[in-house]
Amino acid sequence: MLPYGRQSISEDDIQAVLDVLRSDWLTTGPKVAEFEEALAARVGAKYAVAFSSGTAALHGAAFVAGLKPGDEAITAPLTFAATANCVLYQGACPVFADVSPDTLNLDPNRLAERITTKTRAVLPVDYAGHPADLDPILALAEHHGLTVIEDACHALGAEYTGRRTGGIAHMSVFSFHPVKHVATGEGGMVTTNRPDLAESLRRFRNHGISTDAGQRQASGRWHYEVVLLGFNYRLNDVACALGLSQLKKLEANLARRRQIAARYTAAFCNLRGVVVPSVRSNVNPAWHLYPIRVNPVLLNTDRAHVFRALRAENIGVNVHYIPVHMHPYYRDRFGYKGGEYPVAEAAYEQLISLPMFHGMTDADVEDVIHAVGKVATAFAEQSNSVGQFVGTTVPTPEMITEDLV
Ligand SMILES: Cc1ncc(COP(=O)(O)O)c(C=O)c1O
């Protein structure tokens, strides 16, 4: 089965990790600062603070944005649950605003409608690696005094109006989960141009302690102070050495993903019943995912049947995402019934993520193209002869078996 995403680890990555294993530092040592500096430079931000995961990084960003009980933060429903969960970790309330029909990113018009006197932050998501529409979002944030935390976990290396994601919002959050552009196993980063935010993020990830072990060792002092309630969210030197080595290959990784996306789009743009992802003219996406939408009327079936047919062709398709408000925890806690965010919910019913990763061979890409063409054509032809929609619309858990990160 060709997976939808996977890491590429080469000999130099392995060597970088071995070097750290032979060094004096396993946890917060020199590789953390090196990785932070290299990532900040790559995205055009002044500061970068490494965290033990993208989720921990989101939590850190929610903390330093000052989110607290009674506050609201607005995000898109079509995202991984961590984007909204980080608001709950702070005791604040996540509020959703629907997505734009083309990019499936937070729609600034819907966002404007959801802002209240309780709103403190906005978390736009760069879905699939296509940057969110940050300029109107930042303008709204400026007007209402909100902090913008960009969930850029899909978008390392993407560009928005010629600028790199990571240096535009008040804070941007990246993940180094193995399916992402840079893999450290688990890992994350917050980038920002504000020194005060960077300073608080560093404390928050290290128990709220005002200095780190390296600073204490250098100064020869034992004294430290816990100045806020933090966590152990540190990323270690082993992971950062891997991240640094992987970061050197980011350009090649992005170039390959863009090549694959171009090939897919050329192959599918005229395929009946298949809608390719749209790309706005002012962005250069990072293509973490390549999500197609399947039209149930033209194919006379639902997404679940197409999904299963592609799996039967050994194409490890996946679905990103079940909208967050439709998960049982959110339904039970906030009373969502479905129907609240029609654009995201309708898109969810049609989305299928095709394999998209740096290490795909040309033959892999052609296999996917062949399988999608075969399956879509078979359903479309059947639809011509049957002439009515026969699918079920509710996917069962066994249809979505992989982790949905
Ligand atoms: C959009 C988005 N936000 C947040 C996360 C959480 O990142 P991590 O898995 O590194 O905790 C992910 C998943 O990796 C994600 O895709």
CSV table of C-alpha atoms and ligand atoms in Angstrom, one decimal:
chain,number,residue,atom,x,y,z
A,1,MET,CA,0.0,0.0,0.0
A,2,LEU,CA,1.4,3.4,-1.0
A,3,PRO,CA,0.9,5.6,2.1
A,4,TYR,CA,-0.5,9.1,1.8
A,5,GLY,CA,2.6,10.5,3.5
A,6,ARG,CA,5.9,9.3,4.9
A,7,GLN,CA,9.2,10.6,6.0
A,8,SER,CA,12.4,10.4,4.0
A,9,ILE,CA,15.5,9.6,6.1
A,10,SER,CA,18.9,9.5,4.5
A,11,GLU,CA,22.4,8.5,5.7
A,12,ASP,CA,23.3,12.1,6.6
A,13,ASP,CA,20.2,12.3,8.8
A,14,ILE,CA,21.3,9.1,10.6
A,15,GLN,CA,24.8,10.4,11.0
A,16,ALA,CA,23.6,13.7,12.5
A,17,VAL,CA,21.6,11.7,15.1
A,18,LEU,CA,24.6,9.4,15.8
A,19,ASP,CA,26.8,12.5,16.4
A,20,VAL,CA,24.4,13.8,19.1
A,21,LEU,CA,24.2,10.4,20.7
A,22,ARG,CA,28.0,10.5,21.1
A,23,SER,CA,28.0,14.1,22.4
A,24,ASP,CA,27.4,15.5,26.0
A,25,TRP,CA,23.9,16.6,25.4
A,26,LEU,CA,20.8,14.6,24.8
A,27,THR,CA,18.1,17.1,25.8
A,28,THR,CA,18.4,20.9,25.6
A,29,GLY,CA,21.9,21.3,24.1
A,30,PRO,CA,23.4,23.3,21.2
A,31,LYS,CA,21.3,21.6,18.5
A,32,VAL,CA,18.1,23.1,19.9
A,33,ALA,CA,19.3,26.7,19.4
A,34,GLU,CA,20.9,25.8,16.0
A,35,PHE,CA,17.6,24.3,14.8
A,36,GLU,CA,15.6,27.2,16.1
A,37,GLU,CA,18.0,29.7,14.4
A,38,ALA,CA,18.0,27.8,11.1
A,39,LEU,CA,14.2,27.5,11.0
A,40,ALA,CA,13.7,31.2,11.9
A,41,ALA,CA,16.0,32.2,9.1
A,42,ARG,CA,14.2,29.9,6.6
A,43,VAL,CA,10.8,31.3,7.3
A,44,GLY,CA,11.9,34.9,7.7
A,45,ALA,CA,11.0,35.3,11.4
A,46,LYS,CA,13.2,36.9,14.1
A,47,TYR,CA,12.6,34.1,16.7
A,48,ALA,CA,11.8,30.4,16.8
A,49,VAL,CA,11.1,28.3,19.9
A,50,ALA,CA,11.2,24.6,19.6
A,51,PHE,CA,8.5,22.4,21.3
A,52,SER,CA,8.1,18.7,21.8
A,53,SER,CA,5.2,18.6,19.3
A,54,GLY,CA,3.1,20.8,17.1
A,55,THR,CA,0.3,20.4,19.6
A,56,ALA,CA,2.6,21.5,22.5
A,57,ALA,CA,3.7,24.5,20.3
A,58,LEU,CA,0.0,25.4,19.8
A,59,HIS,CA,-0.6,25.2,23.5
A,60,GLY,CA,2.4,27.5,24.1
A,61,ALA,CA,1.1,30.0,21.5
A,62,ALA,CA,-2.4,29.9,23.1
A,63,PHE,CA,-0.8,30.5,26.5
A,64,VAL,CA,1.3,33.5,25.5
A,65,ALA,CA,-1.6,35.0,23.6
A,66,GLY,CA,-3.1,35.2,27.0
A,67,LEU,CA,-6.1,32.9,26.4
A,68,LYS,CA,-7.9,32.2,29.7
A,69,PRO,CA,-11.4,31.1,30.9
A,70,GLY,CA,-14.1,33.4,29.5
A,71,ASP,CA,-12.1,34.1,26.3
A,72,GLU,CA,-12.9,32.9,22.9
A,73,ALA,CA,-10.6,32.0,20.0
A,74,ILE,CA,-11.8,31.5,16.4
A,75,THR,CA,-10.5,28.8,14.1
A,76,ALA,CA,-11.6,26.8,11.1
A,77,PRO,CA,-13.6,23.6,11.6
A,78,LEU,CA,-11.7,21.7,8.8
A,79,THR,CA,-8.5,21.0,10.7
A,80,PHE,CA,-6.8,18.6,13.0
A,81,ALA,CA,-8.3,18.7,16.5
A,82,ALA,CA,-5.2,20.1,18.1
A,83,THR,CA,-5.9,23.5,16.6
A,84,ALA,CA,-9.0,23.8,18.7
A,85,ASN,CA,-7.9,21.7,21.6
A,86,CYS,CA,-5.1,24.2,22.5
A,87,VAL,CA,-7.8,26.8,23.2
A,88,LEU,CA,-9.5,24.4,25.6
A,89,TYR,CA,-6.2,23.6,27.3
A,90,GLN,CA,-6.2,27.3,28.4
A,91,GLY,CA,-9.8,27.0,29.6
A,92,ALA,CA,-11.0,29.3,26.8
A,93,CYS,CA,-13.7,28.5,24.3
A,94,PRO,CA,-12.9,27.5,20.6
A,95,VAL,CA,-15.4,29.1,18.2
A,96,PHE,CA,-15.5,28.0,14.6
A,97,ALA,CA,-16.0,30.1,11.5
A,98,ASP,CA,-16.6,28.4,8.2
A,99,VAL,CA,-14.1,28.0,5.4
A,100,SER,CA,-13.9,29.5,1.9
A,101,PRO,CA,-15.2,27.0,-0.7
A,102,ASP,CA,-12.1,27.1,-2.9
A,103,THR,CA,-9.1,26.8,-0.5
A,104,LEU,CA,-11.0,25.4,2.5
A,105,ASN,CA,-9.2,27.9,4.7
A,106,LEU,CA,-10.8,30.2,7.3
A,107,ASP,CA,-13.0,32.6,5.4
A,108,PRO,CA,-12.3,36.2,6.6
A,109,ASN,CA,-16.0,37.2,6.0
A,110,ARG,CA,-17.2,34.3,8.2
A,111,LEU,CA,-14.5,35.2,10.7
A,112,ALA,CA,-15.7,38.8,10.9
A,113,GLU,CA,-19.2,37.6,11.8
A,114,ARG,CA,-18.0,35.5,14.7
A,115,ILE,CA,-15.9,38.1,16.5
A,116,THR,CA,-17.4,39.2,19.8
A,117,THR,CA,-16.2,41.2,22.8
A,118,LYS,CA,-14.9,37.8,24.2
A,119,THR,CA,-12.7,37.0,21.2
A,120,ARG,CA,-8.9,37.2,22.0
A,121,ALA,CA,-7.3,35.2,19.3
A,122,VAL,CA,-7.7,33.8,15.7
A,123,LEU,CA,-6.1,30.5,14.6
A,124,PRO,CA,-6.2,30.4,10.8
A,125,VAL,CA,-5.0,27.0,9.4
A,126,ASP,CA,-2.9,26.6,6.2
A,127,TYR,CA,-5.0,23.7,5.0
A,128,ALA,CA,-3.0,21.2,3.0
A,129,GLY,CA,-0.1,23.7,2.7
A,130,HIS,CA,-2.1,26.4,1.0
A,131,PRO,CA,-1.6,29.6,3.1
A,132,ALA,CA,-4.6,31.1,4.8
A,133,ASP,CA,-5.7,34.5,3.6
A,134,LEU,CA,-3.6,36.3,6.3
A,135,ASP,CA,-3.9,39.9,5.2
A,136,PRO,CA,-7.6,40.4,5.8
A,137,ILE,CA,-7.3,38.2,8.9
A,138,LEU,CA,-4.5,40.4,10.3
A,139,ALA,CA,-6.5,43.5,9.4
A,140,LEU,CA,-9.5,42.3,11.4
A,141,ALA,CA,-7.2,41.2,14.3
A,142,GLU,CA,-5.6,44.7,14.3
A,143,HIS,CA,-9.0,46.3,14.4
A,144,HIS,CA,-10.3,44.1,17.3
A,145,GLY,CA,-7.0,43.8,19.2
A,146,LEU,CA,-6.7,40.0,18.6
A,147,THR,CA,-3.6,37.8,18.4
A,148,VAL,CA,-3.2,35.8,15.2
A,149,ILE,CA,-1.8,32.3,15.7
A,150,GLU,CA,-1.3,30.7,12.3
A,151,ASP,CA,-1.5,26.9,12.4
A,152,ALA,CA,1.2,26.5,9.7
A,153,CYS,CA,1.7,22.8,10.5
A,154,HIS,CA,1.0,22.0,6.8
A,155,ALA,CA,2.8,24.9,5.4
A,156,LEU,CA,6.6,25.0,6.1
A,157,GLY,CA,8.1,26.6,3.0
A,158,ALA,CA,4.8,28.0,1.6
A,159,GLU,CA,4.6,31.6,0.4
A,160,TYR,CA,1.8,34.2,0.7
A,161,THR,CA,2.0,37.4,-1.3
A,162,GLY,CA,5.7,36.7,-1.8
A,163,ARG,CA,6.3,36.3,1.9
A,164,ARG,CA,7.1,33.0,3.7
A,165,THR,CA,4.6,31.6,6.1
A,166,GLY,CA,6.1,31.8,9.6
A,167,GLY,CA,7.1,35.5,9.4
A,168,ILE,CA,3.7,37.1,8.8
A,169,ALA,CA,1.3,36.2,11.6
A,170,HIS,CA,1.9,37.2,15.3
A,171,MET,CA,2.9,33.6,15.8
A,172,SER,CA,3.1,30.6,13.5
A,173,VAL,CA,3.1,27.0,14.5
A,174,PHE,CA,4.9,24.2,12.7
A,175,SER,CA,4.9,20.4,13.3
A,176,PHE,CA,7.7,17.9,12.6
A,177,HIS,CA,5.5,14.8,12.6
A,178,PRO,CA,6.9,12.3,10.1
A,179,VAL,CA,4.4,13.1,7.4
A,180,LYS,CA,5.4,16.8,7.4
A,181,HIS,CA,8.1,18.5,5.3
A,182,VAL,CA,10.7,18.2,8.1
A,183,ALA,CA,10.5,15.2,10.4
A,184,THR,CA,11.9,14.9,13.9
A,185,GLY,CA,9.6,12.0,15.0
A,186,GLU,CA,7.6,14.3,17.3
A,187,GLY,CA,8.4,18.0,17.3
A,188,GLY,CA,7.1,21.5,16.8
A,189,MET,CA,8.1,25.1,16.6
A,190,VAL,CA,6.6,28.5,17.2
A,191,THR,CA,8.0,31.4,15.1
A,192,THR,CA,7.4,35.1,15.9
A,193,ASN,CA,8.9,38.5,15.4
A,194,ARG,CA,8.1,39.6,18.9
A,195,PRO,CA,10.8,39.2,21.6
A,196,ASP,CA,8.3,39.2,24.5
A,197,LEU,CA,6.4,36.4,23.0
A,198,ALA,CA,9.5,34.4,22.3
A,199,GLU,CA,10.7,34.9,25.8
A,200,SER,CA,7.4,33.7,27.3
A,201,LEU,CA,7.3,30.7,25.0
A,202,ARG,CA,10.7,29.6,26.2
A,203,ARG,CA,9.6,29.8,29.8
A,204,PHE,CA,6.3,28.0,29.2
A,205,ARG,CA,8.0,25.0,27.5
A,206,ASN,CA,10.4,24.7,30.4
A,207,HIS,CA,8.2,24.6,33.6
A,208,GLY,CA,7.9,28.4,33.7
A,209,ILE,CA,11.6,28.6,34.7
A,210,SER,CA,13.2,31.9,33.8
A,211,THR,CA,16.6,30.5,32.7
A,212,ASP,CA,17.6,27.2,31.0
A,213,ALA,CA,20.1,24.7,32.1
A,214,GLY,CA,22.7,25.9,29.5
A,215,GLN,CA,22.5,29.5,30.8
A,216,ARG,CA,22.9,28.3,34.4
A,217,GLN,CA,25.8,26.2,33.5
A,218,ALA,CA,27.5,29.0,31.6
A,219,SER,CA,27.0,31.5,34.5
A,220,GLY,CA,28.0,28.9,37.2
A,221,ARG,CA,24.9,29.6,39.2
A,222,TRP,CA,22.4,27.1,40.7
A,223,HIS,CA,19.6,29.6,41.3
A,224,TYR,CA,16.5,29.5,39.1
A,225,GLU,CA,12.9,30.7,39.5
A,226,VAL,CA,9.6,29.4,38.4
A,227,VAL,CA,7.8,32.6,37.2
A,228,LEU,CA,4.8,31.0,35.6
A,229,LEU,CA,3.0,27.7,35.4
A,230,GLY,CA,4.8,25.9,32.5
A,231,PHE,CA,5.2,22.4,31.2
A,232,ASN,CA,8.0,20.2,30.1
A,233,TYR,CA,7.4,20.7,26.4
A,234,ARG,CA,11.1,20.7,25.4
A,235,LEU,CA,12.4,19.2,22.2
A,236,ASN,CA,15.6,17.4,22.7
A,237,ASP,CA,19.0,17.6,20.9
A,238,VAL,CA,18.6,14.3,19.2
A,239,ALA,CA,15.4,15.4,17.5
A,240,CYS,CA,16.8,18.9,16.7
A,241,ALA,CA,19.9,17.3,15.0
A,242,LEU,CA,17.6,15.3,12.8
A,243,GLY,CA,15.5,18.4,12.2
A,244,LEU,CA,18.5,20.5,11.2
A,245,SER,CA,19.7,17.8,8.8
A,246,GLN,CA,16.2,17.5,7.3
A,247,LEU,CA,15.8,21.3,7.0
A,248,LYS,CA,18.8,21.3,4.6
A,249,LYS,CA,16.7,19.2,2.2
A,250,LEU,CA,13.5,21.4,2.5
A,251,GLU,CA,14.0,23.0,-0.9
A,252,ALA,CA,14.3,19.7,-2.6
A,253,ASN,CA,11.3,18.4,-0.7
A,254,LEU,CA,9.2,21.4,-1.7
A,255,ALA,CA,10.3,21.2,-5.3
A,256,ARG,CA,9.3,17.5,-5.5
A,257,ARG,CA,6.0,18.1,-3.8
A,258,ARG,CA,5.2,20.9,-6.3
A,259,GLN,CA,6.2,18.7,-9.2
A,260,ILE,CA,3.9,15.9,-8.0
A,261,ALA,CA,1.0,18.4,-7.4
A,262,ALA,CA,1.5,19.8,-11.0
A,263,ARG,CA,1.4,16.3,-12.4
A,264,TYR,CA,-1.7,15.3,-10.5
A,265,THR,CA,-3.5,18.5,-11.4
A,266,ALA,CA,-2.7,18.1,-15.1
A,267,ALA,CA,-3.9,14.5,-14.9
A,268,PHE,CA,-7.1,15.1,-13.0
A,269,CYS,CA,-8.3,18.6,-14.0
A,270,ASN,CA,-10.5,17.2,-16.8
A,271,LEU,CA,-11.5,13.9,-15.0
A,272,ARG,CA,-15.2,13.7,-14.6
A,273,GLY,CA,-16.3,13.8,-11.0
A,274,VAL,CA,-13.0,14.8,-9.6
A,275,VAL,CA,-12.2,18.3,-8.4
A,276,VAL,CA,-8.5,19.3,-7.9
A,277,PRO,CA,-7.4,21.6,-5.1
A,278,SER,CA,-7.5,25.3,-6.0
A,279,VAL,CA,-4.5,27.5,-5.7
A,280,ARG,CA,-5.0,31.3,-5.4
A,281,SER,CA,-2.8,33.4,-7.6
A,282,ASN,CA,-1.0,35.1,-4.6
A,283,VAL,CA,0.3,31.9,-3.0
A,284,ASN,CA,2.9,29.2,-3.5
A,285,PRO,CA,1.6,26.2,-1.5
A,286,ALA,CA,3.8,23.8,0.3
A,287,TRP,CA,1.6,20.8,-0.7
A,288,HIS,CA,1.6,18.9,2.6
A,289,LEU,CA,-1.5,17.1,1.2
A,290,TYR,CA,-3.1,16.8,-2.2
A,291,PRO,CA,-6.8,16.6,-1.3
A,292,ILE,CA,-9.2,15.9,-4.2
A,293,ARG,CA,-12.9,16.3,-3.9
A,294,VAL,CA,-15.1,13.6,-5.5
A,295,ASN,CA,-18.5,14.7,-6.8
A,296,PRO,CA,-21.2,12.2,-5.7
A,297,VAL,CA,-23.6,13.1,-8.4
A,298,LEU,CA,-21.3,12.9,-11.3
A,299,LEU,CA,-19.8,9.6,-9.9
A,300,ASN,CA,-23.2,8.3,-8.7
A,301,THR,CA,-21.5,7.2,-5.5
A,302,ASP,CA,-20.2,8.6,-2.3
A,303,ARG,CA,-16.7,9.3,-1.1
A,304,ALA,CA,-16.6,6.2,1.0
A,305,HIS,CA,-17.0,4.0,-2.1
A,306,VAL,CA,-14.3,5.8,-4.0
A,307,PHE,CA,-12.1,5.7,-0.9
A,308,ARG,CA,-12.5,1.9,-0.6
A,309,ALA,CA,-12.0,1.4,-4.4
A,310,LEU,CA,-8.7,3.3,-4.2
A,311,ARG,CA,-7.6,1.3,-1.2
A,312,ALA,CA,-8.4,-1.8,-3.2
A,313,GLU,CA,-5.9,-0.5,-5.8
A,314,ASN,CA,-3.3,-0.3,-3.0
A,315,ILE,CA,-3.4,3.5,-2.9
A,316,GLY,CA,-3.3,4.5,0.8
A,317,VAL,CA,-5.7,7.4,0.6
A,318,ASN,CA,-6.8,9.2,3.7
A,319,VAL,CA,-9.3,11.8,4.7
A,320,HIS,CA,-8.4,15.3,6.1
A,321,TYR,CA,-10.4,16.1,8.2
A,322,ILE,CA,-13.5,15.2,10.0
A,323,PRO,CA,-14.5,18.7,11.0
A,324,VAL,CA,-13.6,19.3,14.6
A,325,HIS,CA,-17.1,20.2,15.8
A,326,MET,CA,-18.4,16.9,14.5
A,327,HIS,CA,-16.2,14.8,16.8
A,328,PRO,CA,-18.1,13.3,19.8
A,329,TYR,CA,-16.2,15.3,22.4
A,330,TYR,CA,-17.1,18.6,20.7
A,331,ARG,CA,-20.7,17.5,20.0
A,332,ASP,CA,-21.2,16.5,23.7
A,333,ARG,CA,-19.5,19.5,25.2
A,334,PHE,CA,-20.8,22.2,22.9
A,335,GLY,CA,-24.0,20.7,21.5
A,336,TYR,CA,-23.0,20.7,17.8
A,337,LYS,CA,-25.5,18.7,15.8
A,338,GLY,CA,-24.0,19.1,12.3
A,339,GLY,CA,-25.1,21.7,9.8
A,340,GLU,CA,-23.4,24.6,11.6
A,341,TYR,CA,-20.6,25.0,9.1
A,342,PRO,CA,-22.0,23.9,5.7
A,343,VAL,CA,-19.0,24.6,3.6
A,344,ALA,CA,-16.6,22.6,5.7
A,345,GLU,CA,-19.1,19.8,6.2
A,346,ALA,CA,-19.9,19.5,2.5
A,347,ALA,CA,-16.2,19.5,1.7
A,348,TYR,CA,-15.6,16.8,4.3
A,349,GLU,CA,-18.1,14.5,2.6
A,350,GLN,CA,-16.1,14.7,-0.6
A,351,LEU,CA,-12.4,14.9,0.4
A,352,ILE,CA,-9.8,12.3,-0.3
A,353,SER,CA,-6.1,12.9,0.3
A,354,LEU,CA,-3.9,11.2,-2.3
A,355,PRO,CA,-0.4,10.1,-1.6
A,356,MET,CA,1.9,13.1,-1.4
A,357,PHE,CA,5.5,12.9,-0.1
A,358,HIS,CA,9.0,13.8,-1.1
A,359,GLY,CA,10.1,10.2,-1.6
A,360,MET,CA,7.4,9.2,-4.1
A,361,THR,CA,9.0,7.9,-7.3
A,362,ASP,CA,7.6,8.8,-10.7
A,363,ALA,CA,6.2,5.3,-10.9
A,364,ASP,CA,4.3,5.8,-7.6
A,365,VAL,CA,2.9,9.1,-9.0
A,366,GLU,CA,1.8,7.3,-12.2
A,367,ASP,CA,0.3,4.5,-10.1
A,368,VAL,CA,-1.9,7.0,-8.3
A,369,ILE,CA,-2.9,8.7,-11.5
A,370,HIS,CA,-3.8,5.4,-13.1
A,371,ALA,CA,-5.8,4.2,-10.1
A,372,VAL,CA,-7.8,7.5,-9.7
A,373,GLY,CA,-8.5,7.5,-13.4
A,374,LYS,CA,-9.6,3.9,-13.4
A,375,VAL,CA,-11.9,4.3,-10.3
A,376,ALA,CA,-13.4,7.6,-11.3
A,377,THR,CA,-14.1,6.4,-14.8
A,378,ALA,CA,-15.7,3.2,-13.6
A,379,PHE,CA,-18.0,5.1,-11.3
A,380,ALA,CA,-18.8,7.7,-13.9
A,381,GLU,CA,-19.6,5.1,-16.5
A,382,GLN,CA,-21.8,3.2,-14.1
A,383,SER,CA,-23.5,6.5,-13.3
A,384,ASN,CA,-24.3,7.1,-16.9
A,385,SER,CA,-26.0,3.7,-17.1
A,386,VAL,CA,-27.7,3.8,-13.7
A,387,GLY,CA,-28.5,7.5,-13.7
A,388,GLN,CA,-29.1,7.9,-10.0
A,389,PHE,CA,-27.2,8.3,-6.8
A,390,VAL,CA,-27.0,5.1,-4.9
A,391,GLY,CA,-24.3,5.7,-2.3
A,392,THR,CA,-24.5,6.1,1.5
A,393,THR,CA,-23.1,9.4,2.9
A,394,VAL,CA,-22.0,8.4,6.3
A,395,PRO,CA,-18.5,6.9,6.4
A,396,THR,CA,-18.0,4.2,8.9
A,397,PRO,CA,-14.9,4.0,11.1
A,398,GLU,CA,-13.4,1.1,9.3
A,399,MET,CA,-13.2,3.2,6.1
A,400,ILE,CA,-10.9,5.6,7.9
A,401,THR,CA,-8.4,3.3,9.5
A,402,GLU,CA,-5.2,5.3,9.5
A,403,ASP,CA,-4.2,8.0,11.9
A,404,LEU,CA,-5.7,11.2,10.6
A,405,VAL,CA,-2.9,13.5,11.5
B,1,LIG,C1,-3.1,21.3,11.1
B,1,LIG,C2,-2.4,20.6,12.2
B,1,LIG,N1,-2.3,21.2,13.4
B,1,LIG,C3,-1.7,20.7,14.5
B,1,LIG,C4,-1.1,19.4,14.4
B,1,LIG,C5,-0.4,18.8,15.6
B,1,LIG,O1,0.9,18.6,15.3
B,1,LIG,P1,1.7,17.4,16.1
B,1,LIG,O2,1.2,16.1,15.5
B,1,LIG,O3,3.1,17.7,15.8
B,1,LIG,O4,1.4,17.5,17.6
B,1,LIG,C6,-1.2,18.7,13.2
B,1,LIG,C7,-0.7,17.4,13.0
B,1,LIG,O5,0.4,17.0,12.9
B,1,LIG,C8,-1.9,19.3,12.1
B,1,LIG,O6,-1.9,18.7,10.9
